[in-house]
Short mmCIF file of C-alpha atoms in Angstrom, two decimals:
data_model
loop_
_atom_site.label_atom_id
_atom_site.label_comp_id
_atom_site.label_asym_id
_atom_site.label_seq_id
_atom_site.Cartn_x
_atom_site.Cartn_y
_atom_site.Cartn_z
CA UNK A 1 55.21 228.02 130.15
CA UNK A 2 58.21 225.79 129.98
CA UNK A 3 58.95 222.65 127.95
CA UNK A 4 59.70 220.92 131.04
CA UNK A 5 61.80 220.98 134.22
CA UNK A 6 63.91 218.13 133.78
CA UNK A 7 63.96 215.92 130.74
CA UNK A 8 63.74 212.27 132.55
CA UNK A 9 62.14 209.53 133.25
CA UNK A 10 58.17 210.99 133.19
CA UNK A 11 59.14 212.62 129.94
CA UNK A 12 60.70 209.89 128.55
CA UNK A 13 57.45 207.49 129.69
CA UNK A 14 55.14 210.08 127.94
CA UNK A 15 56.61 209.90 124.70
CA UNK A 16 56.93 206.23 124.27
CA UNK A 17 53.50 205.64 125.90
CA UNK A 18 52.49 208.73 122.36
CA UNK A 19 54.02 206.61 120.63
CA UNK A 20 52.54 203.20 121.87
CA UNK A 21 48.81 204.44 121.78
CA UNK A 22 49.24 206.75 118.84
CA UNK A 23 50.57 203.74 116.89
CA UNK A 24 47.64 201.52 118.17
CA UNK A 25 45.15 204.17 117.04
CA UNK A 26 46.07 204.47 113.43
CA UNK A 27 46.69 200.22 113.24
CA UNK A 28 42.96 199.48 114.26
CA UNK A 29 40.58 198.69 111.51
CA UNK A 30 38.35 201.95 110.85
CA UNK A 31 34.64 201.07 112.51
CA UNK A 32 33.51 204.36 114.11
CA UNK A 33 32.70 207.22 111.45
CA UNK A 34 35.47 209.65 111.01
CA UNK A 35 33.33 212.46 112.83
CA UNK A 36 32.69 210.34 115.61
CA UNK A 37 36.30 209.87 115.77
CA UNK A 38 37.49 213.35 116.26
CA UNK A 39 34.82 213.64 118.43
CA UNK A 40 36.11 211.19 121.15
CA UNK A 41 39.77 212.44 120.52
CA UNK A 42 38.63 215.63 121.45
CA UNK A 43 36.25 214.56 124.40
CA UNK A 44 39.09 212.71 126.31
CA UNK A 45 41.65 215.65 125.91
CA UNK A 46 38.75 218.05 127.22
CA UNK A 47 37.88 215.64 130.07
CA UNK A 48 41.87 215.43 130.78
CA UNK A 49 42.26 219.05 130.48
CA UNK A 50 39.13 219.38 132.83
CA UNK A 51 40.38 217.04 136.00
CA UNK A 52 43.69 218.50 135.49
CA UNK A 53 42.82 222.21 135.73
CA UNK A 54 39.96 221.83 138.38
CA UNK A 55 40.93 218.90 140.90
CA UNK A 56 44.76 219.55 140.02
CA UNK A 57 44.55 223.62 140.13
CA UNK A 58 45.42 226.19 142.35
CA UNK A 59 42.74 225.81 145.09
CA UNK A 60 41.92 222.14 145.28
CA UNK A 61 45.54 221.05 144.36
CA UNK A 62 44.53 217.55 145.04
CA UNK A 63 47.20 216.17 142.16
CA UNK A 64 49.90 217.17 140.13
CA UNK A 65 51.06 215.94 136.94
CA UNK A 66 54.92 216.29 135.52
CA UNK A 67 57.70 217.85 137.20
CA UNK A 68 56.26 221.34 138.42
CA UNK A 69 53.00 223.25 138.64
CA UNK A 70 53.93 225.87 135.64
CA UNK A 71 52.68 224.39 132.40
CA UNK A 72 55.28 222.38 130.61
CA UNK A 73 55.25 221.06 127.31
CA UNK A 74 54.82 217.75 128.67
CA UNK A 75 51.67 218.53 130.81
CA UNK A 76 50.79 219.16 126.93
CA UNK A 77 51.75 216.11 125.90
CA UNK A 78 49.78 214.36 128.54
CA UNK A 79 46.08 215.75 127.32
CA UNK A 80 47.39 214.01 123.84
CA UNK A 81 48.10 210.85 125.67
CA UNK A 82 44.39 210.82 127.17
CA UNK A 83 42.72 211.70 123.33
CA UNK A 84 43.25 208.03 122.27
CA UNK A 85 41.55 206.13 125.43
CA UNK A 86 38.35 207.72 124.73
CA UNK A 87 38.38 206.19 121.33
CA UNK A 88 39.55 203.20 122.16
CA UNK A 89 36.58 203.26 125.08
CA UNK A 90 34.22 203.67 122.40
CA UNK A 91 35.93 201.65 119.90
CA UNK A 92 35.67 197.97 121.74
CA UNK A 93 32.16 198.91 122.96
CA UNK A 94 31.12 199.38 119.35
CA UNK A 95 33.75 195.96 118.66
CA UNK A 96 32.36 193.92 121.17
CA UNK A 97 28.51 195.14 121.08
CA UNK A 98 28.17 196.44 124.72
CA UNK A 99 24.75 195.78 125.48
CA UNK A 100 22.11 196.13 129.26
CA UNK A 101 23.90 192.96 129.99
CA UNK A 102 27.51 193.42 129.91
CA UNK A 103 27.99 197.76 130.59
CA UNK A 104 28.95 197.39 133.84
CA UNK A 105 31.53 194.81 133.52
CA UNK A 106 32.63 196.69 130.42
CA UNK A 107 33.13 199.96 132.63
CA UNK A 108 34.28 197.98 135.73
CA UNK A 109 36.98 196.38 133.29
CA UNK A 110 37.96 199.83 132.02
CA UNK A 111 38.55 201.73 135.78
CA UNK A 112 40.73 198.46 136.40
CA UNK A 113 42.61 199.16 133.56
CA UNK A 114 42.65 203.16 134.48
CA UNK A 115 43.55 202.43 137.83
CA UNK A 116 46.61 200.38 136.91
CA UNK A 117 47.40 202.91 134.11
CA UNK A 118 47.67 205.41 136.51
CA UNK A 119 49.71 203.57 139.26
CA UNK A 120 51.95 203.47 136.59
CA UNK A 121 52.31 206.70 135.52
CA UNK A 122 52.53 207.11 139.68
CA UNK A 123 55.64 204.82 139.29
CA UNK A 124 57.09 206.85 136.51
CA UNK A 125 56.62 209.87 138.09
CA UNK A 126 54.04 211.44 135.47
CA UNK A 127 51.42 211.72 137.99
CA UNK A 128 51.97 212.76 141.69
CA UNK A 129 48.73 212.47 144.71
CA UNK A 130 48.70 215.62 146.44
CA UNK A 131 48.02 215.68 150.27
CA UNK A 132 44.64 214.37 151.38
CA UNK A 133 43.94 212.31 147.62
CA UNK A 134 43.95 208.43 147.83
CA UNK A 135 43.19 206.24 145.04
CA UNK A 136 39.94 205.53 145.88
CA UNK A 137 39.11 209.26 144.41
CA UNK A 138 39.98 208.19 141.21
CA UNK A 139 38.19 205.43 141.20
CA UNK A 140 34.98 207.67 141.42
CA UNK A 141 36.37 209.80 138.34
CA UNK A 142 37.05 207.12 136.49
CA UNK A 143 33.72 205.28 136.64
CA UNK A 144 31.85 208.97 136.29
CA UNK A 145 33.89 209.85 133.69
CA UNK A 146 33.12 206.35 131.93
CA UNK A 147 29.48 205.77 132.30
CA UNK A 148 28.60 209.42 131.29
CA UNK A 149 31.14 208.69 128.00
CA UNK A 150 29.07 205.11 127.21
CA UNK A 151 25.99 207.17 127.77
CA UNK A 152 26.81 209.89 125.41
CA UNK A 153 27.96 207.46 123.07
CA UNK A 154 24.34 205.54 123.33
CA UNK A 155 22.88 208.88 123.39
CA UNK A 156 24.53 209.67 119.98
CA UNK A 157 23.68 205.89 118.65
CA UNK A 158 20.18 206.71 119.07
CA UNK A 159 20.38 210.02 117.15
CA UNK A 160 21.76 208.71 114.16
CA UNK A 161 19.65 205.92 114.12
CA UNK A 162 16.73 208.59 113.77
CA UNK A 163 18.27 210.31 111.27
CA UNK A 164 18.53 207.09 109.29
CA UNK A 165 15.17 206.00 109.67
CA UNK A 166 13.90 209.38 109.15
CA UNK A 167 16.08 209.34 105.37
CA UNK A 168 15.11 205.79 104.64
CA UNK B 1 27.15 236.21 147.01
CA UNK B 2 29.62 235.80 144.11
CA UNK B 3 29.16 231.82 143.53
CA UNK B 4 25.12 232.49 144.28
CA UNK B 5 25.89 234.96 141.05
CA UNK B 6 27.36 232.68 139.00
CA UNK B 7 25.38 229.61 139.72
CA UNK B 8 22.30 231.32 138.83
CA UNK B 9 24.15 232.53 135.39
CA UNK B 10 25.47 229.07 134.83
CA UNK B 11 21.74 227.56 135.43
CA UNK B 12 20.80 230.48 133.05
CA UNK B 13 22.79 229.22 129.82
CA UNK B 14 22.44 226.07 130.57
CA UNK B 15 18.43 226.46 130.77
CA UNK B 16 18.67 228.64 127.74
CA UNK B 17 21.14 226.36 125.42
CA UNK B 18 18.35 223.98 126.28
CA UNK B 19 15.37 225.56 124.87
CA UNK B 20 16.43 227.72 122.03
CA UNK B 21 16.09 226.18 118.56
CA UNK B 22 18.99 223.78 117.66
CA UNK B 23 20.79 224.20 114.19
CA UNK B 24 23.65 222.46 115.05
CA UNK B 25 23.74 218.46 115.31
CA UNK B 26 24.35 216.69 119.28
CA UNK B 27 27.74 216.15 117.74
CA UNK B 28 28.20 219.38 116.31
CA UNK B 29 27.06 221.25 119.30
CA UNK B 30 29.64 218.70 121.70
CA UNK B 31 32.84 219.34 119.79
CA UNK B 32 32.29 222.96 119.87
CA UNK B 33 31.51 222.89 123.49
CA UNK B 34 34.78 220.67 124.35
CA UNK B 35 36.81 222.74 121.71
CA UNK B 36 36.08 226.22 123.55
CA UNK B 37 36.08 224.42 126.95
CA UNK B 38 39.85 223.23 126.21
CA UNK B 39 40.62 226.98 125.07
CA UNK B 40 38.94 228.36 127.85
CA UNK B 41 40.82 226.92 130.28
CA UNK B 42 44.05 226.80 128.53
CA UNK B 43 43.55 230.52 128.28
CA UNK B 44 42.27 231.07 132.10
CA UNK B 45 45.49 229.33 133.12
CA UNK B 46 47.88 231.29 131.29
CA UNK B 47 46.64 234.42 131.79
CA UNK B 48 46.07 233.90 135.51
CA UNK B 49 48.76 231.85 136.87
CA UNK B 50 51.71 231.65 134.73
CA UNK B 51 51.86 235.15 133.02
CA UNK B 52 49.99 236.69 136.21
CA UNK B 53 47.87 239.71 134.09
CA UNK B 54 44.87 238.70 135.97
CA UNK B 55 45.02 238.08 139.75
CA UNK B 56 42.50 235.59 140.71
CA UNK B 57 40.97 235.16 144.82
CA UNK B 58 41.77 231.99 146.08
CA UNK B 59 38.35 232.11 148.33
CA UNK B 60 36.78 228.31 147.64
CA UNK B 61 33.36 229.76 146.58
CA UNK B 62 34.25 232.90 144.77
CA UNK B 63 37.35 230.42 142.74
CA UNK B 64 34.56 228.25 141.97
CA UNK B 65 32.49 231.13 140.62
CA UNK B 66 35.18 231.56 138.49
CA UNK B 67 35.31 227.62 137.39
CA UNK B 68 31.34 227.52 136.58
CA UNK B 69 32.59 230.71 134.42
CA UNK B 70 35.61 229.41 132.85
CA UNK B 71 33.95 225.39 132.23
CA UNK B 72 30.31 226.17 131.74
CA UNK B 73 29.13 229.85 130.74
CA UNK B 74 31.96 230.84 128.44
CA UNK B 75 31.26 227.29 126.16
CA UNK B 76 28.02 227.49 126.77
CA UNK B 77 27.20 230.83 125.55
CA UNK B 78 29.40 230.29 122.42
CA UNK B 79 26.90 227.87 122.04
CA UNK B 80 24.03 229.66 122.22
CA UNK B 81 25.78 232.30 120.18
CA UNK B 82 26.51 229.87 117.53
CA UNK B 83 22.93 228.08 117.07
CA UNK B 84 21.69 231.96 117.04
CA UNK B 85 23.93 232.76 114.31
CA UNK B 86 23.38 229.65 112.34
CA UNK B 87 19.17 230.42 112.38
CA UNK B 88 19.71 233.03 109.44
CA UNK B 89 22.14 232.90 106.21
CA UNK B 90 22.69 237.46 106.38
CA UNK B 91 26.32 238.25 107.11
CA UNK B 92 24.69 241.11 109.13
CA UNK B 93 22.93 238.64 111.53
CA UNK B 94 25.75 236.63 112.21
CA UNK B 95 28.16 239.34 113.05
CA UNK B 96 25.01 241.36 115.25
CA UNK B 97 24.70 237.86 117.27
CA UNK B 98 28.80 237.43 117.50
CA UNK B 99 29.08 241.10 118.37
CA UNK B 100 26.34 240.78 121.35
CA UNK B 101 27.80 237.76 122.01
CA UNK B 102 31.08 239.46 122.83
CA UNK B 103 29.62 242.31 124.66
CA UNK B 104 27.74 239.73 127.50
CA UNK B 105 31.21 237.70 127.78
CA UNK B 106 32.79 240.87 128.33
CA UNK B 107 30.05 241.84 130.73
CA UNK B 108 30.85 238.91 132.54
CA UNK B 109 34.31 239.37 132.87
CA UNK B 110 33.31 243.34 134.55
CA UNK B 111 31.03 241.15 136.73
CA UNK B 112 34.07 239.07 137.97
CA UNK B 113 35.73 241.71 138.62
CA UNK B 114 33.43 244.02 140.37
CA UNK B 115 32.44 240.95 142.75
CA UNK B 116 36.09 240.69 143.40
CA UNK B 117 36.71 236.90 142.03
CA UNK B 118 39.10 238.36 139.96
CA UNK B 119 41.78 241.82 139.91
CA UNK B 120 43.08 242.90 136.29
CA UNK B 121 46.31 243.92 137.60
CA UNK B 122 47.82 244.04 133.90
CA UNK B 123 44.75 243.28 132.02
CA UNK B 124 41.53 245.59 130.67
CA UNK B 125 38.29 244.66 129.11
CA UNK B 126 39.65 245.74 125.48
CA UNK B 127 42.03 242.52 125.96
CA UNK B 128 38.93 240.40 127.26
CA UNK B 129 36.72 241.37 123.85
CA UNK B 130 40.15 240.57 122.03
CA UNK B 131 40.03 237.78 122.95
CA UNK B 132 36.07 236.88 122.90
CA UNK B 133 36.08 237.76 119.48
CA UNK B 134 39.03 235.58 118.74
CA UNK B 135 37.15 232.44 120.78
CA UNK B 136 33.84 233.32 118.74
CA UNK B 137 36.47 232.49 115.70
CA UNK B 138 37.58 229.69 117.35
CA UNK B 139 34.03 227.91 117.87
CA UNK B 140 33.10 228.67 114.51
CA UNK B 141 36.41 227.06 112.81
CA UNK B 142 35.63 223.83 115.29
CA UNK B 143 31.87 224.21 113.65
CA UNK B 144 32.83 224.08 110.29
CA UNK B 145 35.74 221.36 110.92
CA UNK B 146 33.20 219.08 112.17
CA UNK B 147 30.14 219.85 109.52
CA UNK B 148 33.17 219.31 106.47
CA UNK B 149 34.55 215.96 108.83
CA UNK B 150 30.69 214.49 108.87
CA UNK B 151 29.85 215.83 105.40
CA UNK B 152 32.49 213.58 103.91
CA UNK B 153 31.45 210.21 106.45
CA UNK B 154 28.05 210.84 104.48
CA UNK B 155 29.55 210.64 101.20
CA UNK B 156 31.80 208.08 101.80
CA UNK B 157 29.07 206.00 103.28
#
Protein backbone atom coordinates (compact mmCIF):
# COMPACT_ATOMS: atom_id res chain seq x y z
CA UNK A 1 0.00 0.00 0.00
CA UNK A 2 1.14 3.45 -0.86
CA UNK A 3 -0.44 6.89 -0.33
CA UNK A 4 -0.12 7.51 -3.88
CA UNK A 5 2.30 7.59 -6.83
CA UNK A 6 2.32 11.07 -7.67
CA UNK A 7 0.48 13.77 -5.80
CA UNK A 8 -1.32 15.66 -8.93
CA UNK A 9 -3.96 16.46 -10.63
CA UNK A 10 -6.37 13.06 -9.84
CA UNK A 11 -5.39 13.59 -6.25
CA UNK A 12 -5.95 16.98 -6.15
CA UNK A 13 -9.64 16.41 -8.06
CA UNK A 14 -10.45 13.77 -5.31
CA UNK A 15 -10.07 15.89 -2.49
CA UNK A 16 -11.93 18.90 -3.61
CA UNK A 17 -14.66 16.73 -5.21
CA UNK A 18 -14.53 15.12 -0.69
CA UNK A 19 -14.84 18.17 -0.03
CA UNK A 20 -17.65 19.34 -2.50
CA UNK A 21 -19.99 16.26 -1.78
CA UNK A 22 -19.00 15.87 1.83
CA UNK A 23 -20.01 19.52 2.33
CA UNK A 24 -23.32 18.95 0.37
CA UNK A 25 -24.11 15.95 2.57
CA UNK A 26 -23.98 17.53 5.95
CA UNK A 27 -25.87 21.06 4.37
CA UNK A 28 -29.06 19.03 3.27
CA UNK A 29 -32.01 19.16 5.53
CA UNK A 30 -32.14 15.70 7.55
CA UNK A 31 -35.26 13.56 5.82
CA UNK A 32 -34.01 9.94 5.74
CA UNK A 33 -33.65 8.32 9.36
CA UNK A 34 -30.17 8.34 10.66
CA UNK A 35 -29.95 4.40 10.22
CA UNK A 36 -31.04 4.59 6.84
CA UNK A 37 -28.36 7.01 6.38
CA UNK A 38 -25.37 5.02 7.31
CA UNK A 39 -26.90 2.47 5.54
CA UNK A 40 -26.63 4.06 2.01
CA UNK A 41 -23.12 5.54 2.96
CA UNK A 42 -22.08 2.22 3.47
CA UNK A 43 -23.94 0.56 0.42
CA UNK A 44 -22.28 2.92 -2.17
CA UNK A 45 -18.67 2.44 -0.70
CA UNK A 46 -19.40 -1.48 -0.82
CA UNK A 47 -20.81 -1.24 -4.37
CA UNK A 48 -17.56 1.03 -5.24
CA UNK A 49 -15.32 -1.27 -3.50
CA UNK A 50 -17.14 -4.17 -5.40
CA UNK A 51 -16.75 -2.84 -9.29
CA UNK A 52 -13.39 -1.77 -8.35
CA UNK A 53 -11.98 -5.06 -7.02
CA UNK A 54 -13.93 -7.40 -9.49
CA UNK A 55 -14.22 -5.58 -13.01
CA UNK A 56 -10.96 -3.48 -12.09
CA UNK A 57 -8.87 -6.60 -10.52
CA UNK A 58 -6.26 -8.72 -11.53
CA UNK A 59 -8.04 -10.99 -14.08
CA UNK A 60 -10.69 -8.88 -15.72
CA UNK A 61 -8.58 -5.62 -15.46
CA UNK A 62 -11.17 -3.91 -17.47
CA UNK A 63 -10.40 -0.32 -15.50
CA UNK A 64 -8.12 1.25 -13.35
CA UNK A 65 -8.55 3.95 -10.98
CA UNK A 66 -5.56 6.47 -9.69
CA UNK A 67 -2.09 6.40 -10.67
CA UNK A 68 -1.07 2.58 -10.31
CA UNK A 69 -2.58 -0.81 -9.61
CA UNK A 70 -1.04 -1.11 -5.84
CA UNK A 71 -3.56 0.36 -3.45
CA UNK A 72 -2.96 3.98 -2.73
CA UNK A 73 -4.43 6.08 -0.26
CA UNK A 74 -6.31 7.75 -2.83
CA UNK A 75 -7.96 4.57 -4.35
CA UNK A 76 -9.15 4.94 -0.53
CA UNK A 77 -10.29 8.09 -0.87
CA UNK A 78 -12.27 7.28 -3.92
CA UNK A 79 -14.75 4.50 -2.11
CA UNK A 80 -15.40 7.75 0.31
CA UNK A 81 -16.18 9.83 -2.68
CA UNK A 82 -18.86 7.13 -3.93
CA UNK A 83 -20.55 6.85 0.00
CA UNK A 84 -22.37 10.20 -0.55
CA UNK A 85 -24.11 9.47 -4.15
CA UNK A 86 -25.96 6.66 -2.75
CA UNK A 87 -27.52 8.98 -0.27
CA UNK A 88 -28.05 11.55 -2.30
CA UNK A 89 -29.78 8.73 -4.83
CA UNK A 90 -32.03 7.97 -2.13
CA UNK A 91 -32.31 11.32 -0.73
CA UNK A 92 -34.15 13.20 -3.91
CA UNK A 93 -36.20 10.01 -4.51
CA UNK A 94 -37.55 10.31 -1.00
CA UNK A 95 -37.47 14.60 -1.86
CA UNK A 96 -39.18 14.38 -4.93
CA UNK A 97 -41.62 11.25 -4.21
CA UNK A 98 -40.39 8.83 -6.98
CA UNK A 99 -43.35 7.02 -7.82
CA UNK A 100 -44.46 3.88 -11.03
CA UNK A 101 -44.62 6.99 -13.06
CA UNK A 102 -41.47 8.83 -12.93
CA UNK A 103 -38.54 5.71 -11.79
CA UNK A 104 -37.27 5.42 -14.94
CA UNK A 105 -36.69 8.93 -15.80
CA UNK A 106 -35.44 9.30 -12.24
CA UNK A 107 -32.75 6.45 -12.94
CA UNK A 108 -32.25 7.48 -16.61
CA UNK A 109 -31.48 11.09 -15.14
CA UNK A 110 -29.06 9.61 -12.61
CA UNK A 111 -26.72 7.28 -15.28
CA UNK A 112 -26.65 10.72 -17.27
CA UNK A 113 -25.36 12.31 -14.45
CA UNK A 114 -22.92 9.12 -13.66
CA UNK A 115 -21.88 9.01 -17.05
CA UNK A 116 -20.74 12.63 -17.15
CA UNK A 117 -19.31 12.23 -13.60
CA UNK A 118 -17.19 9.74 -14.78
CA UNK A 119 -15.98 11.33 -18.10
CA UNK A 120 -14.81 13.66 -15.79
CA UNK A 121 -12.95 11.90 -13.51
CA UNK A 122 -11.65 10.28 -17.15
CA UNK A 123 -10.50 13.92 -17.83
CA UNK A 124 -8.81 14.28 -14.53
CA UNK A 125 -7.18 11.25 -14.71
CA UNK A 126 -8.95 9.50 -11.59
CA UNK A 127 -10.37 6.86 -13.68
CA UNK A 128 -8.55 5.14 -16.65
CA UNK A 129 -10.67 2.38 -19.40
CA UNK A 130 -8.59 -0.53 -19.69
CA UNK A 131 -8.26 -2.31 -23.14
CA UNK A 132 -11.47 -3.75 -24.57
CA UNK A 133 -13.99 -1.35 -21.95
CA UNK A 134 -16.08 1.40 -23.73
CA UNK A 135 -18.50 3.51 -22.05
CA UNK A 136 -21.33 1.81 -22.99
CA UNK A 137 -20.25 -0.88 -20.10
CA UNK A 138 -20.83 1.53 -17.65
CA UNK A 139 -23.80 2.48 -18.70
CA UNK A 140 -25.10 -1.13 -17.87
CA UNK A 141 -23.47 -0.77 -14.24
CA UNK A 142 -24.81 2.23 -13.67
CA UNK A 143 -28.47 1.53 -14.44
CA UNK A 144 -28.01 -2.13 -12.54
CA UNK A 145 -26.45 -0.66 -9.89
CA UNK A 146 -29.38 2.04 -9.69
CA UNK A 147 -32.55 0.19 -10.13
CA UNK A 148 -31.46 -2.64 -7.68
CA UNK A 149 -30.53 0.55 -5.08
CA UNK A 150 -34.34 2.20 -5.74
CA UNK A 151 -35.56 -1.32 -5.31
CA UNK A 152 -33.91 -1.99 -2.07
CA UNK A 153 -34.83 1.27 -0.96
CA UNK A 154 -38.75 0.44 -1.86
CA UNK A 155 -38.07 -2.87 -0.50
CA UNK A 156 -37.03 -1.28 2.88
CA UNK A 157 -40.10 1.43 2.57
CA UNK A 158 -42.37 -1.39 2.66
CA UNK A 159 -40.80 -3.00 5.75
CA UNK A 160 -41.05 -0.19 7.89
CA UNK A 161 -44.30 0.60 6.87
CA UNK A 162 -45.25 -2.95 8.38
CA UNK A 163 -43.60 -2.41 11.31
CA UNK A 164 -45.60 0.77 11.79
CA UNK A 165 -48.82 -0.56 11.12
CA UNK A 166 -48.09 -3.59 13.02
CA UNK A 167 -47.17 -0.95 16.37
CA UNK A 168 -50.08 1.31 15.62
CA UNK B 1 -14.44 -28.44 -11.01
CA UNK B 2 -13.30 -25.68 -8.63
CA UNK B 3 -15.99 -22.85 -9.71
CA UNK B 4 -18.71 -25.99 -9.98
CA UNK B 5 -17.43 -26.20 -6.05
CA UNK B 6 -17.94 -22.96 -5.16
CA UNK B 7 -21.08 -22.16 -7.01
CA UNK B 8 -22.80 -24.91 -5.38
CA UNK B 9 -21.40 -23.49 -1.82
CA UNK B 10 -22.36 -20.00 -2.77
CA UNK B 11 -26.06 -21.32 -3.80
CA UNK B 12 -25.73 -23.17 -0.40
CA UNK B 13 -25.52 -19.95 1.96
CA UNK B 14 -27.37 -18.13 0.00
CA UNK B 15 -30.34 -20.86 0.12
CA UNK B 16 -29.60 -21.24 3.77
CA UNK B 17 -29.38 -17.32 4.86
CA UNK B 18 -32.75 -17.53 3.20
CA UNK B 19 -34.58 -19.96 5.25
CA UNK B 20 -33.14 -19.91 8.68
CA UNK B 21 -35.02 -17.78 11.22
CA UNK B 22 -34.21 -14.00 10.97
CA UNK B 23 -33.27 -12.03 14.23
CA UNK B 24 -31.74 -9.37 12.64
CA UNK B 25 -33.83 -6.51 10.76
CA UNK B 26 -33.46 -6.24 6.40
CA UNK B 27 -31.36 -3.31 7.46
CA UNK B 28 -29.51 -4.88 10.06
CA UNK B 29 -28.75 -7.96 8.14
CA UNK B 30 -27.57 -5.41 4.82
CA UNK B 31 -25.05 -3.32 6.71
CA UNK B 32 -23.47 -6.30 8.13
CA UNK B 33 -23.36 -7.98 4.83
CA UNK B 34 -21.76 -4.73 3.02
CA UNK B 35 -19.55 -4.12 6.20
CA UNK B 36 -17.83 -7.71 5.97
CA UNK B 37 -18.08 -7.59 2.14
CA UNK B 38 -15.87 -4.24 2.19
CA UNK B 39 -13.42 -6.11 4.73
CA UNK B 40 -13.41 -9.07 2.82
CA UNK B 41 -12.17 -7.76 -0.05
CA UNK B 42 -10.01 -5.15 1.39
CA UNK B 43 -8.42 -8.07 3.15
CA UNK B 44 -8.32 -10.55 -0.06
CA UNK B 45 -6.46 -7.74 -1.83
CA UNK B 46 -3.85 -7.11 0.56
CA UNK B 47 -3.02 -10.29 1.43
CA UNK B 48 -2.96 -11.56 -2.16
CA UNK B 49 -1.63 -8.94 -4.33
CA UNK B 50 0.17 -6.31 -2.57
CA UNK B 51 1.86 -8.16 0.42
CA UNK B 52 1.89 -11.51 -1.80
CA UNK B 53 1.40 -14.21 1.45
CA UNK B 54 -1.18 -15.91 -0.58
CA UNK B 55 -0.58 -16.69 -4.28
CA UNK B 56 -3.78 -16.71 -6.08
CA UNK B 57 -4.36 -18.73 -9.95
CA UNK B 58 -5.19 -16.40 -12.42
CA UNK B 59 -7.40 -19.29 -14.30
CA UNK B 60 -10.91 -17.23 -15.17
CA UNK B 61 -13.09 -19.93 -13.48
CA UNK B 62 -11.03 -21.05 -10.58
CA UNK B 63 -10.34 -16.71 -9.86
CA UNK B 64 -13.95 -16.52 -9.94
CA UNK B 65 -14.32 -19.36 -7.46
CA UNK B 66 -12.38 -17.34 -5.44
CA UNK B 67 -14.69 -14.01 -6.05
CA UNK B 68 -18.11 -16.01 -5.21
CA UNK B 69 -15.81 -16.83 -1.98
CA UNK B 70 -14.44 -13.55 -1.19
CA UNK B 71 -18.13 -11.40 -2.21
CA UNK B 72 -20.73 -13.95 -1.31
CA UNK B 73 -19.86 -16.98 1.15
CA UNK B 74 -17.54 -15.22 3.55
CA UNK B 75 -20.55 -12.25 4.20
CA UNK B 76 -22.92 -14.53 3.84
CA UNK B 77 -22.00 -17.01 6.35
CA UNK B 78 -21.20 -14.23 8.91
CA UNK B 79 -24.63 -13.82 8.35
CA UNK B 80 -25.91 -16.88 9.02
CA UNK B 81 -23.49 -17.04 11.90
CA UNK B 82 -24.81 -13.93 13.30
CA UNK B 83 -28.78 -14.59 13.12
CA UNK B 84 -27.64 -18.13 14.77
CA UNK B 85 -25.99 -16.43 17.51
CA UNK B 86 -28.58 -13.81 18.05
CA UNK B 87 -31.53 -16.88 18.48
CA UNK B 88 -30.29 -17.43 22.21
CA UNK B 89 -29.10 -14.77 25.01
CA UNK B 90 -26.10 -17.81 26.71
CA UNK B 91 -22.58 -16.49 26.23
CA UNK B 92 -21.89 -20.24 25.62
CA UNK B 93 -24.14 -20.32 22.49
CA UNK B 94 -22.84 -17.43 20.94
CA UNK B 95 -19.22 -18.27 21.20
CA UNK B 96 -20.16 -22.37 20.13
CA UNK B 97 -21.91 -20.71 16.86
CA UNK B 98 -18.80 -18.05 16.33
CA UNK B 99 -16.35 -20.86 17.03
CA UNK B 100 -18.10 -23.28 14.28
CA UNK B 101 -18.45 -20.46 12.39
CA UNK B 102 -14.69 -20.04 12.22
CA UNK B 103 -13.90 -23.61 11.76
CA UNK B 104 -16.22 -23.84 8.19
CA UNK B 105 -14.50 -20.41 6.99
CA UNK B 106 -11.35 -21.98 7.72
CA UNK B 107 -12.50 -25.13 6.02
CA UNK B 108 -13.09 -23.17 3.15
CA UNK B 109 -9.97 -21.57 2.91
CA UNK B 110 -8.22 -25.63 3.04
CA UNK B 111 -10.80 -26.15 0.24
CA UNK B 112 -9.23 -23.27 -1.86
CA UNK B 113 -6.29 -24.43 -1.42
CA UNK B 114 -6.50 -28.08 -2.00
CA UNK B 115 -8.48 -27.26 -5.38
CA UNK B 116 -5.54 -25.14 -6.21
CA UNK B 117 -7.42 -21.55 -6.54
CA UNK B 118 -5.15 -20.47 -4.14
CA UNK B 119 -1.09 -21.38 -2.78
CA UNK B 120 -0.22 -20.13 0.92
CA UNK B 121 3.22 -19.42 0.03
CA UNK B 122 3.70 -17.32 3.40
CA UNK B 123 0.41 -17.93 4.91
CA UNK B 124 -1.20 -21.04 7.20
CA UNK B 125 -4.66 -21.74 8.36
CA UNK B 126 -3.75 -20.46 12.06
CA UNK B 127 -3.51 -16.88 10.22
CA UNK B 128 -6.89 -17.62 8.28
CA UNK B 129 -8.87 -18.44 11.87
CA UNK B 130 -6.94 -15.20 13.07
CA UNK B 131 -8.39 -13.56 11.10
CA UNK B 132 -12.09 -15.24 10.92
CA UNK B 133 -12.32 -14.67 14.40
CA UNK B 134 -11.32 -11.09 14.07
CA UNK B 135 -14.13 -10.63 11.01
CA UNK B 136 -16.75 -12.52 13.34
CA UNK B 137 -15.74 -9.29 15.67
CA UNK B 138 -16.04 -7.18 12.99
CA UNK B 139 -19.77 -8.17 11.92
CA UNK B 140 -20.82 -8.10 15.32
CA UNK B 141 -19.42 -4.38 16.10
CA UNK B 142 -21.29 -3.36 12.54
CA UNK B 143 -24.46 -5.29 14.33
CA UNK B 144 -24.48 -3.45 17.31
CA UNK B 145 -23.50 0.02 15.51
CA UNK B 146 -26.54 -0.26 13.54
CA UNK B 147 -29.15 -1.70 16.37
CA UNK B 148 -27.67 1.55 18.83
CA UNK B 149 -27.90 3.97 15.26
CA UNK B 150 -31.82 2.74 14.76
CA UNK B 151 -32.50 2.48 18.50
CA UNK B 152 -31.94 6.20 18.85
CA UNK B 153 -34.09 7.14 15.19
CA UNK B 154 -36.90 5.36 17.37
CA UNK B 155 -36.51 7.54 20.22
CA UNK B 156 -35.99 10.52 18.54
CA UNK B 157 -39.02 9.90 16.44
Amino acid sequence: MILWETFDQNEIYILVALVIVYTVFFILPKKIPRHITLLFLVWGFATATFFDFTLGGKVMDLYSVNDSGQYELSDLLTYFLFAPFSYFFVYFYHYFQVGRKSIIFYIAGWTILGILMEQLSRFMEMTHYGDGYSVYFSVVIFLGVQTTTALYYELILRQQRKIGDERS
Amino acid sequence: MAFSIFFVLTWLAVFTFGVIQKKLSLVENTFVFLITLIVSINFSWIVMNELELIKRTEETLPYTASLLNRSIIIPVLLLIQLNMSMARDSFLWKTVVMLSAVLVLVGLSYLMTALNITDNTDWNLGLDAIYFFLLNLIAYFAYWVMESVSEKAVNQS
